[in-house]
Coordinates of C-alpha atoms (C1' of nucleotides) in Angstrom, one line a residue:
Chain A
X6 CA -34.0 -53.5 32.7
X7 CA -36.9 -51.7 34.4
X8 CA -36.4 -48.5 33.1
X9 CA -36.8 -48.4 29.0
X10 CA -37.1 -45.0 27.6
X11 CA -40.5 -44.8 25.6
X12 CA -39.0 -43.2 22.9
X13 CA -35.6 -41.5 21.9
X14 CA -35.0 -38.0 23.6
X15 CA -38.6 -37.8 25.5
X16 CA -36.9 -39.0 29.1
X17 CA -38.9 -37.6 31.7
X18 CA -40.2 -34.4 33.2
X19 CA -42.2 -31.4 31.6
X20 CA -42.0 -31.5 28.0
X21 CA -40.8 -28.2 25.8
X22 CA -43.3 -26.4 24.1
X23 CA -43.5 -27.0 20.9
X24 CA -46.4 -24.2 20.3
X25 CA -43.9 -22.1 21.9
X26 CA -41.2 -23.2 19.0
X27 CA -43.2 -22.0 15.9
X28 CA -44.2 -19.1 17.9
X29 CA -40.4 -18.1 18.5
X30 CA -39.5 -18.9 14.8
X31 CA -42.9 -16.9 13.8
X32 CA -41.3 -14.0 16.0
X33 CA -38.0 -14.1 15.1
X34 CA -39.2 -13.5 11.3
X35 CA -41.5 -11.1 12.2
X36 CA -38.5 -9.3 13.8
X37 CA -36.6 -9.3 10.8
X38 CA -38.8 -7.8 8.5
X39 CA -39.5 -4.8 11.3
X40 CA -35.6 -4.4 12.6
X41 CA -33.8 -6.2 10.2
X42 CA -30.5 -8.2 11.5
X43 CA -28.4 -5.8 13.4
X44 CA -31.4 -4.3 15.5
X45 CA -33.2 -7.4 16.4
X46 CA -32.7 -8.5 19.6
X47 CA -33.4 -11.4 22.0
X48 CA -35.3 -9.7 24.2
X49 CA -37.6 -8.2 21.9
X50 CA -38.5 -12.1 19.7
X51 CA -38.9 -13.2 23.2
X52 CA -41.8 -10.3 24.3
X53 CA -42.9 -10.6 20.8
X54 CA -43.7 -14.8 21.1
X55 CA -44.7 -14.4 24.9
X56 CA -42.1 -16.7 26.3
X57 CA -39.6 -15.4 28.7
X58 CA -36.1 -14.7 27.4
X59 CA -34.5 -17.3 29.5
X60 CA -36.3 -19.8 27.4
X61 CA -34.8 -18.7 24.2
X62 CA -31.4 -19.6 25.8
X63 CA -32.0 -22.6 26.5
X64 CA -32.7 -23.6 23.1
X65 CA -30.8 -21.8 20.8
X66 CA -27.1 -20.8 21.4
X67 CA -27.8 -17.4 20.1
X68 CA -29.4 -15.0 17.2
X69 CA -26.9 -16.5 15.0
X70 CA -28.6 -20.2 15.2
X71 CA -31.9 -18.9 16.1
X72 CA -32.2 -16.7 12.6
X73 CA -30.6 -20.0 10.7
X74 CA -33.3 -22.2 12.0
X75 CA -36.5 -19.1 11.2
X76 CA -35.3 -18.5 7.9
X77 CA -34.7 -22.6 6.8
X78 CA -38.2 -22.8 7.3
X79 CA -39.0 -20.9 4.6
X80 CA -37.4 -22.8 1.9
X81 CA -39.6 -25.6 3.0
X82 CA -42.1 -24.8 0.1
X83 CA -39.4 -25.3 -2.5
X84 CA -40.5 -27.7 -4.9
X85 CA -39.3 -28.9 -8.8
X86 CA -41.9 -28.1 -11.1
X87 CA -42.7 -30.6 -13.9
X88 CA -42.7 -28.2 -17.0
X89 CA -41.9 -30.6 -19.2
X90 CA -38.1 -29.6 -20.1
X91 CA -35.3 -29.1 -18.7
X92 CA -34.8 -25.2 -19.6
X93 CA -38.7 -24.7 -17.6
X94 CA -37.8 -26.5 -14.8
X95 CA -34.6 -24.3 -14.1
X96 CA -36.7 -21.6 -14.4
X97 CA -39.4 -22.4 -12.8
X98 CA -37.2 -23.4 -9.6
X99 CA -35.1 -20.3 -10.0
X100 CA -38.4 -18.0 -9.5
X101 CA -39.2 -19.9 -6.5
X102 CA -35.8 -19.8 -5.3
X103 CA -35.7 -15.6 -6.3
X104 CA -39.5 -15.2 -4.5
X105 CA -38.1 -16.4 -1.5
X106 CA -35.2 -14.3 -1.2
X107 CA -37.8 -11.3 -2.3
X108 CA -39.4 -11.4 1.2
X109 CA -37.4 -9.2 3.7
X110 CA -36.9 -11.7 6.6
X111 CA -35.1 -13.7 4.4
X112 CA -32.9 -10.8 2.5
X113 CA -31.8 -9.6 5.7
X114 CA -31.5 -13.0 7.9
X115 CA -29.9 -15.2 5.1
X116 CA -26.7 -13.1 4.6
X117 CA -26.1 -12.0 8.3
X118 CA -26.1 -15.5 9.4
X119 CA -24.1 -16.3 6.5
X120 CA -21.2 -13.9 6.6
X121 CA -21.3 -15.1 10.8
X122 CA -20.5 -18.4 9.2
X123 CA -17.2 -17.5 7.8
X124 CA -16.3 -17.6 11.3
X125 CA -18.3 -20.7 13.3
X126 CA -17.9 -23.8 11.6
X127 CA -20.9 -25.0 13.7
X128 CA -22.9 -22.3 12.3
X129 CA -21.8 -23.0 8.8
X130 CA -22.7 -26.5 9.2
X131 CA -25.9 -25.6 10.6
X132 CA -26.7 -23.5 7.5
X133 CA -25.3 -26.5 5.1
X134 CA -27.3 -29.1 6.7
X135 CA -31.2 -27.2 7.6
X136 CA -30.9 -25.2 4.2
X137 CA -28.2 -25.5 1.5
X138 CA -28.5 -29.3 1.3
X139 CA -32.2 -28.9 0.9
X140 CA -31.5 -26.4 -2.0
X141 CA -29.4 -29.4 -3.7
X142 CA -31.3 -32.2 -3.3
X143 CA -33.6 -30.0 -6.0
X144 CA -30.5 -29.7 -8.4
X145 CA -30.1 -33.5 -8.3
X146 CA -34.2 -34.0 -8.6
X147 CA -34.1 -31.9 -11.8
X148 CA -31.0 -33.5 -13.2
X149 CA -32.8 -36.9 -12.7
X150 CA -35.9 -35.7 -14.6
X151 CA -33.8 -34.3 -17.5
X152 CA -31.8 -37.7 -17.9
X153 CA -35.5 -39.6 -18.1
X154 CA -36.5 -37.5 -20.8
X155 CA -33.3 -38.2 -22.6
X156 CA -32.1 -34.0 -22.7
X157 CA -28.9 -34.7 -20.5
X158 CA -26.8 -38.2 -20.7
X159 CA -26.6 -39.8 -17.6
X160 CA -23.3 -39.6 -15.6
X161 CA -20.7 -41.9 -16.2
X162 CA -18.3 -40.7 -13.6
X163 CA -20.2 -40.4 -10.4
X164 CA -17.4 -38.2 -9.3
X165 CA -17.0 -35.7 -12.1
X166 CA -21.2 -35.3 -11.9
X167 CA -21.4 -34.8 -8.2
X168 CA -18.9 -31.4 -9.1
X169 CA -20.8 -30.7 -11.9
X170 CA -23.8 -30.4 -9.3
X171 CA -22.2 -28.8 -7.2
X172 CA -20.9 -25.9 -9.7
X173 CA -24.3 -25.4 -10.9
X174 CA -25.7 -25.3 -7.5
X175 CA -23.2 -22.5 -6.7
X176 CA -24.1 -20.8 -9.9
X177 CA -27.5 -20.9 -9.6
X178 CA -28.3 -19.9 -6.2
X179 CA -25.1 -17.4 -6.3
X180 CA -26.7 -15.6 -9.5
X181 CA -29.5 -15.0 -8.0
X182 CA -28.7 -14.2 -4.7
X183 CA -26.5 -11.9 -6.3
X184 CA -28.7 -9.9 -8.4
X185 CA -31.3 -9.7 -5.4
X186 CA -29.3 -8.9 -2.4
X187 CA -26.0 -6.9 -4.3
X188 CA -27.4 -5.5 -7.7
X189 CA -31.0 -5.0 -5.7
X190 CA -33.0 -5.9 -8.7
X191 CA -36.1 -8.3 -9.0
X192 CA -34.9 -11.6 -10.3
X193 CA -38.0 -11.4 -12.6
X194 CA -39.1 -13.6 -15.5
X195 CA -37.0 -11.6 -18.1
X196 CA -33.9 -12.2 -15.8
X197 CA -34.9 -15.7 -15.1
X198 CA -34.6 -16.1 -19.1
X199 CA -31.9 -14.9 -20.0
X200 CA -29.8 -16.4 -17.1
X201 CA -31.7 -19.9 -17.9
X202 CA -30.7 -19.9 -21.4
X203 CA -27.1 -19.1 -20.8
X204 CA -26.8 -22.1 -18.2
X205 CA -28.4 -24.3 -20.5
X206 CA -26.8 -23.6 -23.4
X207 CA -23.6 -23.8 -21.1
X208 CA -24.1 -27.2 -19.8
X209 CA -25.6 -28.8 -22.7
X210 CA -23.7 -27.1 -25.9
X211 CA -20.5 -28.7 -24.0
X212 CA -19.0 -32.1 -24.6
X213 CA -18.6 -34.5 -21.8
X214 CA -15.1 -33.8 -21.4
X215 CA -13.2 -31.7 -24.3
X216 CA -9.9 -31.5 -23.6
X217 CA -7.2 -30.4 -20.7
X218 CA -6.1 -28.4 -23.1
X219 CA -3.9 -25.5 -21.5
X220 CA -3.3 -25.4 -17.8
X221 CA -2.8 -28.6 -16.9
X222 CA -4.1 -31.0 -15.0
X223 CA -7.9 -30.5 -14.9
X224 CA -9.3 -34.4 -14.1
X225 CA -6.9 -35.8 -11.7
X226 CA -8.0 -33.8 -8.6
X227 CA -7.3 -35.8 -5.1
X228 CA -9.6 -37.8 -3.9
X229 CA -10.5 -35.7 -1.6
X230 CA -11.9 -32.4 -3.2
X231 CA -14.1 -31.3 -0.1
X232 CA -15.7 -33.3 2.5
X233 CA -18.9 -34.5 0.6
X234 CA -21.0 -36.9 2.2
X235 CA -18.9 -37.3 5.4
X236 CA -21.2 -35.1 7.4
X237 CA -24.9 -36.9 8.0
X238 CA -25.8 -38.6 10.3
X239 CA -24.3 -38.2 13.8
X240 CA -24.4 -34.5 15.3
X241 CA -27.6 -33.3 13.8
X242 CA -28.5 -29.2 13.7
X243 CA -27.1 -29.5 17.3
X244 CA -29.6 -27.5 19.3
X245 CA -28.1 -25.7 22.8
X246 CA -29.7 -28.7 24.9
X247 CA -31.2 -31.9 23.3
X248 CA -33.7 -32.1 21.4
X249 CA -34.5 -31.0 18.1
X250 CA -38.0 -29.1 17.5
X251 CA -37.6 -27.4 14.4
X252 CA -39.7 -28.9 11.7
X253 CA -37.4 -31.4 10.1
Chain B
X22 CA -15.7 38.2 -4.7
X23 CA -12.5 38.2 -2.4
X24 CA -12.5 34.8 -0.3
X25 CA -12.1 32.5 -2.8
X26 CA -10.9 28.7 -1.6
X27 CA -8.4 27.7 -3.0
X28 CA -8.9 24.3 -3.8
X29 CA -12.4 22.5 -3.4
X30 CA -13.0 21.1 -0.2
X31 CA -9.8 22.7 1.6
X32 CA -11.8 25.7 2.9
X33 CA -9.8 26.4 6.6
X34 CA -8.7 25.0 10.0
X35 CA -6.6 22.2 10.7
X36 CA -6.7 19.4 7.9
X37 CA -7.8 16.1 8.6
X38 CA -5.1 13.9 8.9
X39 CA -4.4 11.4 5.7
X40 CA -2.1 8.9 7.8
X41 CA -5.2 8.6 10.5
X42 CA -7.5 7.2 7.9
X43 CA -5.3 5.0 6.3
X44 CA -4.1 3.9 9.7
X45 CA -8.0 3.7 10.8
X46 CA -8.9 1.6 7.6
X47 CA -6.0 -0.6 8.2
X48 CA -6.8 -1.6 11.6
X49 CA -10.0 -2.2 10.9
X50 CA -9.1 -4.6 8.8
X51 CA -7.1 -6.5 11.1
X52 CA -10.2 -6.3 13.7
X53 CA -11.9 -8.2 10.9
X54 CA -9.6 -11.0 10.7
X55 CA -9.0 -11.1 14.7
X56 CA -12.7 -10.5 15.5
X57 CA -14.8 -11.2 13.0
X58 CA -18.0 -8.7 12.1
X59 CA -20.2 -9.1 14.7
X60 CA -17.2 -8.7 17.3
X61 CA -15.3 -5.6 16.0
X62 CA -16.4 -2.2 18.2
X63 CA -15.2 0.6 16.7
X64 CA -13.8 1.4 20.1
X65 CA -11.2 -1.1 19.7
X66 CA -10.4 -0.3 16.0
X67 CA -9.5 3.2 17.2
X68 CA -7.2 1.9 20.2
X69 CA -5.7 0.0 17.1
X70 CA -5.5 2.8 14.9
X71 CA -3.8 5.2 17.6
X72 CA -6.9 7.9 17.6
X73 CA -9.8 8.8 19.4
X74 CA -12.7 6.7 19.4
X75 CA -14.2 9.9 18.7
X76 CA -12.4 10.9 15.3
X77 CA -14.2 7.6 13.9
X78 CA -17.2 8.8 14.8
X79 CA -16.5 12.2 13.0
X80 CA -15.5 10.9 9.7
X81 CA -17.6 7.7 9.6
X82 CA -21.1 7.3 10.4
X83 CA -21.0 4.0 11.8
X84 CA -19.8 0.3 11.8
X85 CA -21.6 -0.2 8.3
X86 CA -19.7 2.7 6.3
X87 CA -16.7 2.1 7.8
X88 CA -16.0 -1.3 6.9
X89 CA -17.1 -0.8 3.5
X90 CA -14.0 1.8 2.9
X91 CA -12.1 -0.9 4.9
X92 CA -13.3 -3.7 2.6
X93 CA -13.2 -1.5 -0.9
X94 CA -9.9 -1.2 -0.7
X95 CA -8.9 -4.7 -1.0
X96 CA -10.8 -4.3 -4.3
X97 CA -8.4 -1.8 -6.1
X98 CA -5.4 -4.4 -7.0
X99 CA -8.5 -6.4 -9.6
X100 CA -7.2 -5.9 -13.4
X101 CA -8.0 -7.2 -16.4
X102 CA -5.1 -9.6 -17.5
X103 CA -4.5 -10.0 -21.3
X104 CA -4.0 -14.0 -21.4
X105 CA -5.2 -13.7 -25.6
X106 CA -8.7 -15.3 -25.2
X107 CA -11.8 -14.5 -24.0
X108 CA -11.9 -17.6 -21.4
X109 CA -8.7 -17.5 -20.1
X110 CA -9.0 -13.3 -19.0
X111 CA -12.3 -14.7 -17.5
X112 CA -10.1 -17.2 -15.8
X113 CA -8.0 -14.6 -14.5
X114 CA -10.3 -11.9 -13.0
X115 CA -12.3 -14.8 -11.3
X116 CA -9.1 -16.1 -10.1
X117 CA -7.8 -12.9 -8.9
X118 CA -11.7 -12.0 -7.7
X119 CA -11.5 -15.4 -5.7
X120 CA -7.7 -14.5 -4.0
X121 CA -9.7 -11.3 -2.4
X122 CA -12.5 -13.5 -0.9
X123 CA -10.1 -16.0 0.0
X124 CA -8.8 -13.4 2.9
X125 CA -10.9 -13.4 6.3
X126 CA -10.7 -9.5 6.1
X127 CA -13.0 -9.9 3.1
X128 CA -15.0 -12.9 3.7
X129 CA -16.4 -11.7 6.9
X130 CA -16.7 -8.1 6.5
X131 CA -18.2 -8.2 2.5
X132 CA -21.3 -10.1 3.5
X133 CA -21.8 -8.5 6.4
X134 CA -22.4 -5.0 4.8
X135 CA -24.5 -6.4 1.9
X136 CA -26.5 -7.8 4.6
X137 CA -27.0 -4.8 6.6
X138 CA -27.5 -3.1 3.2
X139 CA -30.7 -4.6 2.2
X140 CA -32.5 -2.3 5.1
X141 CA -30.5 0.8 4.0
X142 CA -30.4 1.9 0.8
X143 CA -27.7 4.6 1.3
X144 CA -25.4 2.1 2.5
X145 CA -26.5 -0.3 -0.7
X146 CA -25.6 2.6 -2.7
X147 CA -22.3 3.3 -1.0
X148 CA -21.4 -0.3 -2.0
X149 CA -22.4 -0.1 -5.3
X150 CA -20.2 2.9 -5.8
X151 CA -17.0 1.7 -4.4
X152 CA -16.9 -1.9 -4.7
X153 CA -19.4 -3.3 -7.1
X154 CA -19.0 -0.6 -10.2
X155 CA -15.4 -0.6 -10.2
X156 CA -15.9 -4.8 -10.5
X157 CA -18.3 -4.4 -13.3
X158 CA -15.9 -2.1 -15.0
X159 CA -13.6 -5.4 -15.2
X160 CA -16.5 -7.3 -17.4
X161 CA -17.0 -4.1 -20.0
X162 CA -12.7 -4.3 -20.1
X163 CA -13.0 -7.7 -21.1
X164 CA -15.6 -7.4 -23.5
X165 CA -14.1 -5.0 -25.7
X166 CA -11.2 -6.7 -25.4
X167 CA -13.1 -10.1 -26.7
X168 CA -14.7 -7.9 -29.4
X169 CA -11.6 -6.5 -30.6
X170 CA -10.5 -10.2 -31.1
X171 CA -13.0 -10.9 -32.2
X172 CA -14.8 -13.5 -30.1
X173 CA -17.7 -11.8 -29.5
X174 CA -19.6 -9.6 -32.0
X175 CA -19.8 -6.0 -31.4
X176 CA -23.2 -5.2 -29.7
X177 CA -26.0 -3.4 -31.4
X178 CA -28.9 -3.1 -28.9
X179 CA -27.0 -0.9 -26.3
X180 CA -29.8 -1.7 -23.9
X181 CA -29.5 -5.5 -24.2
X182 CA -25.4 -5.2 -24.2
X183 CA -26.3 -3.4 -20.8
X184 CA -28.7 -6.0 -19.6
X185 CA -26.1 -8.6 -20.8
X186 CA -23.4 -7.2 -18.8
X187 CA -25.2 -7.3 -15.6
X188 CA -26.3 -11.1 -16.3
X189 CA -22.6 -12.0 -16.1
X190 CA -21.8 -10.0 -13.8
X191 CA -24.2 -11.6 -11.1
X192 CA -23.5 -14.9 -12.5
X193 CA -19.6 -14.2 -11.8
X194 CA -20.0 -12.5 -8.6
X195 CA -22.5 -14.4 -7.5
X196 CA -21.0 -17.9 -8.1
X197 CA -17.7 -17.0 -6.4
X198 CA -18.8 -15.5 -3.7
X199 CA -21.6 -18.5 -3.0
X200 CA -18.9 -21.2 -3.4
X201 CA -16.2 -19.3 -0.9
X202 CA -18.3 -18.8 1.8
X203 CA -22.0 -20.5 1.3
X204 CA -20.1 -24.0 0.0
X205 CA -17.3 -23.0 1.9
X206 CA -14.7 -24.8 -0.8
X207 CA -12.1 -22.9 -2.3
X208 CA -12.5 -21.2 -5.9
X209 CA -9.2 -22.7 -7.1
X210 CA -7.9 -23.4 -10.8
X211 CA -10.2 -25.9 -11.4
X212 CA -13.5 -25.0 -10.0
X213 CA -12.8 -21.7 -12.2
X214 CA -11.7 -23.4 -15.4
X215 CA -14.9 -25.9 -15.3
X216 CA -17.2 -22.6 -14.6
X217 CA -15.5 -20.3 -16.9
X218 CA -16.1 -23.4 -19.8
X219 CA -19.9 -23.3 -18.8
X220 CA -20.5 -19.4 -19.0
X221 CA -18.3 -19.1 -22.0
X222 CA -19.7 -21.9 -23.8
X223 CA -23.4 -20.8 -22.8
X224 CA -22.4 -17.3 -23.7
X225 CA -20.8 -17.6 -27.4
X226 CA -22.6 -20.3 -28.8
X227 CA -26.1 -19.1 -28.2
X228 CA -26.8 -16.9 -31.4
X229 CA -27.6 -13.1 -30.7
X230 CA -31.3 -14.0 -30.9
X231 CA -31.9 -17.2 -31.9
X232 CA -35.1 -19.2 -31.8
X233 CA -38.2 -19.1 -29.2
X234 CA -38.3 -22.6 -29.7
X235 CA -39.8 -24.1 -26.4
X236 CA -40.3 -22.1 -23.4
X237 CA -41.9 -19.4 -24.8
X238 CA -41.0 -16.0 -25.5
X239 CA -37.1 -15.2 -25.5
X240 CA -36.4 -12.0 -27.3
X241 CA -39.2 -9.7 -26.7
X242 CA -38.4 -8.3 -23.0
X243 CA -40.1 -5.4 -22.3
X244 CA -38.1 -2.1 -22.3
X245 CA -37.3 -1.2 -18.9
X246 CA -36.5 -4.4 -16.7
X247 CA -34.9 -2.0 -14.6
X248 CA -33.4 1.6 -13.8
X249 CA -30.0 1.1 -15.1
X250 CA -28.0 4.0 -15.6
X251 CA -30.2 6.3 -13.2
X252 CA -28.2 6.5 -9.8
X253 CA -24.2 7.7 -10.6
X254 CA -23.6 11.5 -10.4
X255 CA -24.9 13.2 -7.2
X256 CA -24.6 11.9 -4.0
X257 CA -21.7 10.6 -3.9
X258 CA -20.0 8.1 -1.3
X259 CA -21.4 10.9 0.9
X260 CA -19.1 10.9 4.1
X261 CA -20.5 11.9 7.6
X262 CA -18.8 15.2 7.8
X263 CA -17.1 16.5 4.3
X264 CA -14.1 15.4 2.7
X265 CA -13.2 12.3 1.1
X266 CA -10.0 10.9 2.4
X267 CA -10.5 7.6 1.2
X268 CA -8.3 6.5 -1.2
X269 CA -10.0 7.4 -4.5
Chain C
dA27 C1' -51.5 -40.1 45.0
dC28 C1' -46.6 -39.3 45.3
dG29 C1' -42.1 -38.0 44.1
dC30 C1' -38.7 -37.1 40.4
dT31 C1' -37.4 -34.6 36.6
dT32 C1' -37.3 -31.0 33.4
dT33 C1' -39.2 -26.8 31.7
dC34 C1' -41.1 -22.2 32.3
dG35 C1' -41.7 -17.3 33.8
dC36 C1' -39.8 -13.8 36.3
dT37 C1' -36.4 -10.7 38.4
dA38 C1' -32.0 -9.1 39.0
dC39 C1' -27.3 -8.5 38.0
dG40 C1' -22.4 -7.3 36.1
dA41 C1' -20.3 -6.6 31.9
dC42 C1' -19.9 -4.5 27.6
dC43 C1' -20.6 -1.4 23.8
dC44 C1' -22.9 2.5 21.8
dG45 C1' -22.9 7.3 20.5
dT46 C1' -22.5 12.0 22.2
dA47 C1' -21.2 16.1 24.9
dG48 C1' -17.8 18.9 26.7
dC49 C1' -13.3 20.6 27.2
dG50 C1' -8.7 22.0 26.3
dT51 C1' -5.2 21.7 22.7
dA52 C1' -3.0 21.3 18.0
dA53 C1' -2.6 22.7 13.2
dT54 C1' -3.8 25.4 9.3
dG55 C1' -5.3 29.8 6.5
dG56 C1' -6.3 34.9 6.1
Chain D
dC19 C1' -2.9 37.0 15.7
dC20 C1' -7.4 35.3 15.1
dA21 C1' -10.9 32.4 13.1
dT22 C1' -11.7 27.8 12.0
dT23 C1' -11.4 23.1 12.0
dA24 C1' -9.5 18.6 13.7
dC25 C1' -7.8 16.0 17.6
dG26 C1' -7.4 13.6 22.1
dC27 C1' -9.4 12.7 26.3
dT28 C1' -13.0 11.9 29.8
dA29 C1' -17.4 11.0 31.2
dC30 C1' -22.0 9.8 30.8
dG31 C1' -26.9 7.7 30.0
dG32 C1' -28.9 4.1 27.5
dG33 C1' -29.2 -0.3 25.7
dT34 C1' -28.2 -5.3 25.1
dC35 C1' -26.0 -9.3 26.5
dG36 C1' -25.9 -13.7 28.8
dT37 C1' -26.4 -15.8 33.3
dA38 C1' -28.0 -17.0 38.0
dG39 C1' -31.4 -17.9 41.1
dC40 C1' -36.0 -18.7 42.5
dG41 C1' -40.8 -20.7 42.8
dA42 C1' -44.3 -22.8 40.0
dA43 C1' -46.0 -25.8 36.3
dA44 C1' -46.3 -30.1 33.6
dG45 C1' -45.2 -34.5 32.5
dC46 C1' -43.5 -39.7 33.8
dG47 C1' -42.9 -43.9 36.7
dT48 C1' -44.3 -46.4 40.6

DNA sequence: ACGCTTTCGCTACGACCCGTAGCGTAATGG
DNA sequence: CCATTACGCTACGGGTCGTAGCGAAAGCGT
């Protein structure tokens, strides 16, 4: 063996730019904000960051994955706030969560690429993996912090609480999403109450599991429900060529 | 006085042709589920349709308005189902809301607009008119119907009743729509019974105004969160040219 | 220092879609 | 029968797409 690669996925010749990256994702938001989704173009992000438009090819597949990967780097900030309970937290994550979706490159970006989704399974999987997973790594981080301080029990059925996340993860950033983007009003503090106080009461007022009273069968779902932590490790974001220079 | 029309909106010349728009609306629907959003022309919906590519462009102003009529109408069949409780009607509009998204037609088209609507406000309001207020219509139907049982207590505050309204109706919409196409997992019976046991539980068993026990202020939001009740009479869906051949 | 490899900037290109103008024709109402 | 409006059709300039091809630049290994 003579010839070792140094390190994974640095092979040989010139190396990509990775000044040239953040300056693509810097002009891709920037574009957003002035054009919005439908007018921006490839051309124009590529003028904008100085880079020839060739070179946005050969990284990204397209707008669709080039908007996923500018806008995912704004949730990067996203952090759980120790308040103290479990009814502050929420709330406190939620006004993140609605200042985020506040700014224009994300109002605009975030749903395009999102209703594209519907019909690339890449795409979708892109989204899932660079932003919503990041999104519910904070449910479970708040959940863990309310179980310490004794305000929620801790699961018994690992099963039955990774749904539970998963609903309240859909509720949550739905909600707001929803009042933002379709109702078009501020997710402010007032809002941020009232919604946190009816998911609270919701989740805690309710026993661990009542009764299948009516329909039917409510527990025995198939093993199978969706395809929950069978999609890690191997094909990452996927860029167009090799490697993978967006933050992470 | 001698030339009076006869009927608003009828004034002279050739009528516009009620079979072209349903025909035009119908095809564009099938372009959604063929194409997708970002693929459908409007040149090829009206090879669909059997018209002119530039009829469209004299009754709709573009892509954006056009697939909002498209997408409206899959909207009309929603109802409010008397099951006898307040949880299981829930149960039913969210399952019949979550049948609509279900179909590509829907999924790809709905987001799209709200997308595109966050850098138009005419547009925003165009969907508020024919889509979202005729859904919110649903949630004031079920709450008079829960009152009259008796399930929930007859509002006082009109303003809070309002403000209390729109919190479940982005919670509703907002949940369904982010676990169809964000989580990409199917809103069946019982993802709906679980969510409809949180919001019902969180929304009956927290007192009218019950204690500002931790987090601080609950009850005293300011007057005017927002300008409900303030865009409805003028203006409305506001075609390109004059009539309103859609549905209605 | 020398190649090898990969990236970069640039130009040019065919293909496609947009949105409109113009024309002759069809369908109503007065 | 005439004014008015809608329709189908064609054609057009303008814009964007995504790719190909080229020479030059920037690293790595020997």
């Amino acid at each position: 063996m003579h010839s070792r690669t140094p390190s994974p996925a640095a092979r040989a010749g010139r190396p990509r730019s990775a000044t040239a990256d953040t300056a693509i994702l810097a002009a891709t938001r920037a574009a957003l904000v002035e054009l919005g989704w439908s007018k921006l173009t490839l051309g124009d992000v590529a003028t904008r960051a100085g880079v020839a438009k060739t070179t946005l090819y050969r990284r990204w597949a397209g707008k669709n994955e080039l908007v996923v990967d500018a806008v995912a780097e704004l949730f990067d900030e996203l952090r759980v706030p120790d308040r103290g309970s479990l009814a502050a937290d929420i709330e406190g994550v939620v006004l993140q969560f609605a200042a985020i979706l506040a700014r224009p490159e994300a109002r605009s970006g975030l749903m395009a690429v999102v209703a594209e989704s519907t019909r690339d399974d890449a795409l979708r999987e892109r989204i899932r993996a660079s932003i919503v997973e990041r999104q519910k790594r904070l449910v479970l981080e708040g959940r863990a912090r309310a179980q310490a301080r004794g305000e929620l029990p801790p699961e018994e059925d690992p099963e039955e609480a990774a749904r539970t996340v998963d609903l309240i993860f859909d509720v949550v950033a739905g909600a707001v999403v929803h009042r933002t983007l379709v109702s078009a009003q501020p997710a402010d503090e007032n809002w941020v109450r009232g919604f946190t106080r009816v998911l609270v009461t919701g989740l805690t007022s309710l026993p661990g599991r009542p009764q299948e009273h009516q329909t039917g069968t409510a527990a025995d779902s198939p093993p199978a429900p969706g395809n929950r932590a069978a999609t890690d490790s191997p094909s990452a974001p996927e860029r167009k060529a090799a490697d993978s220079p967006s933050g992470a």
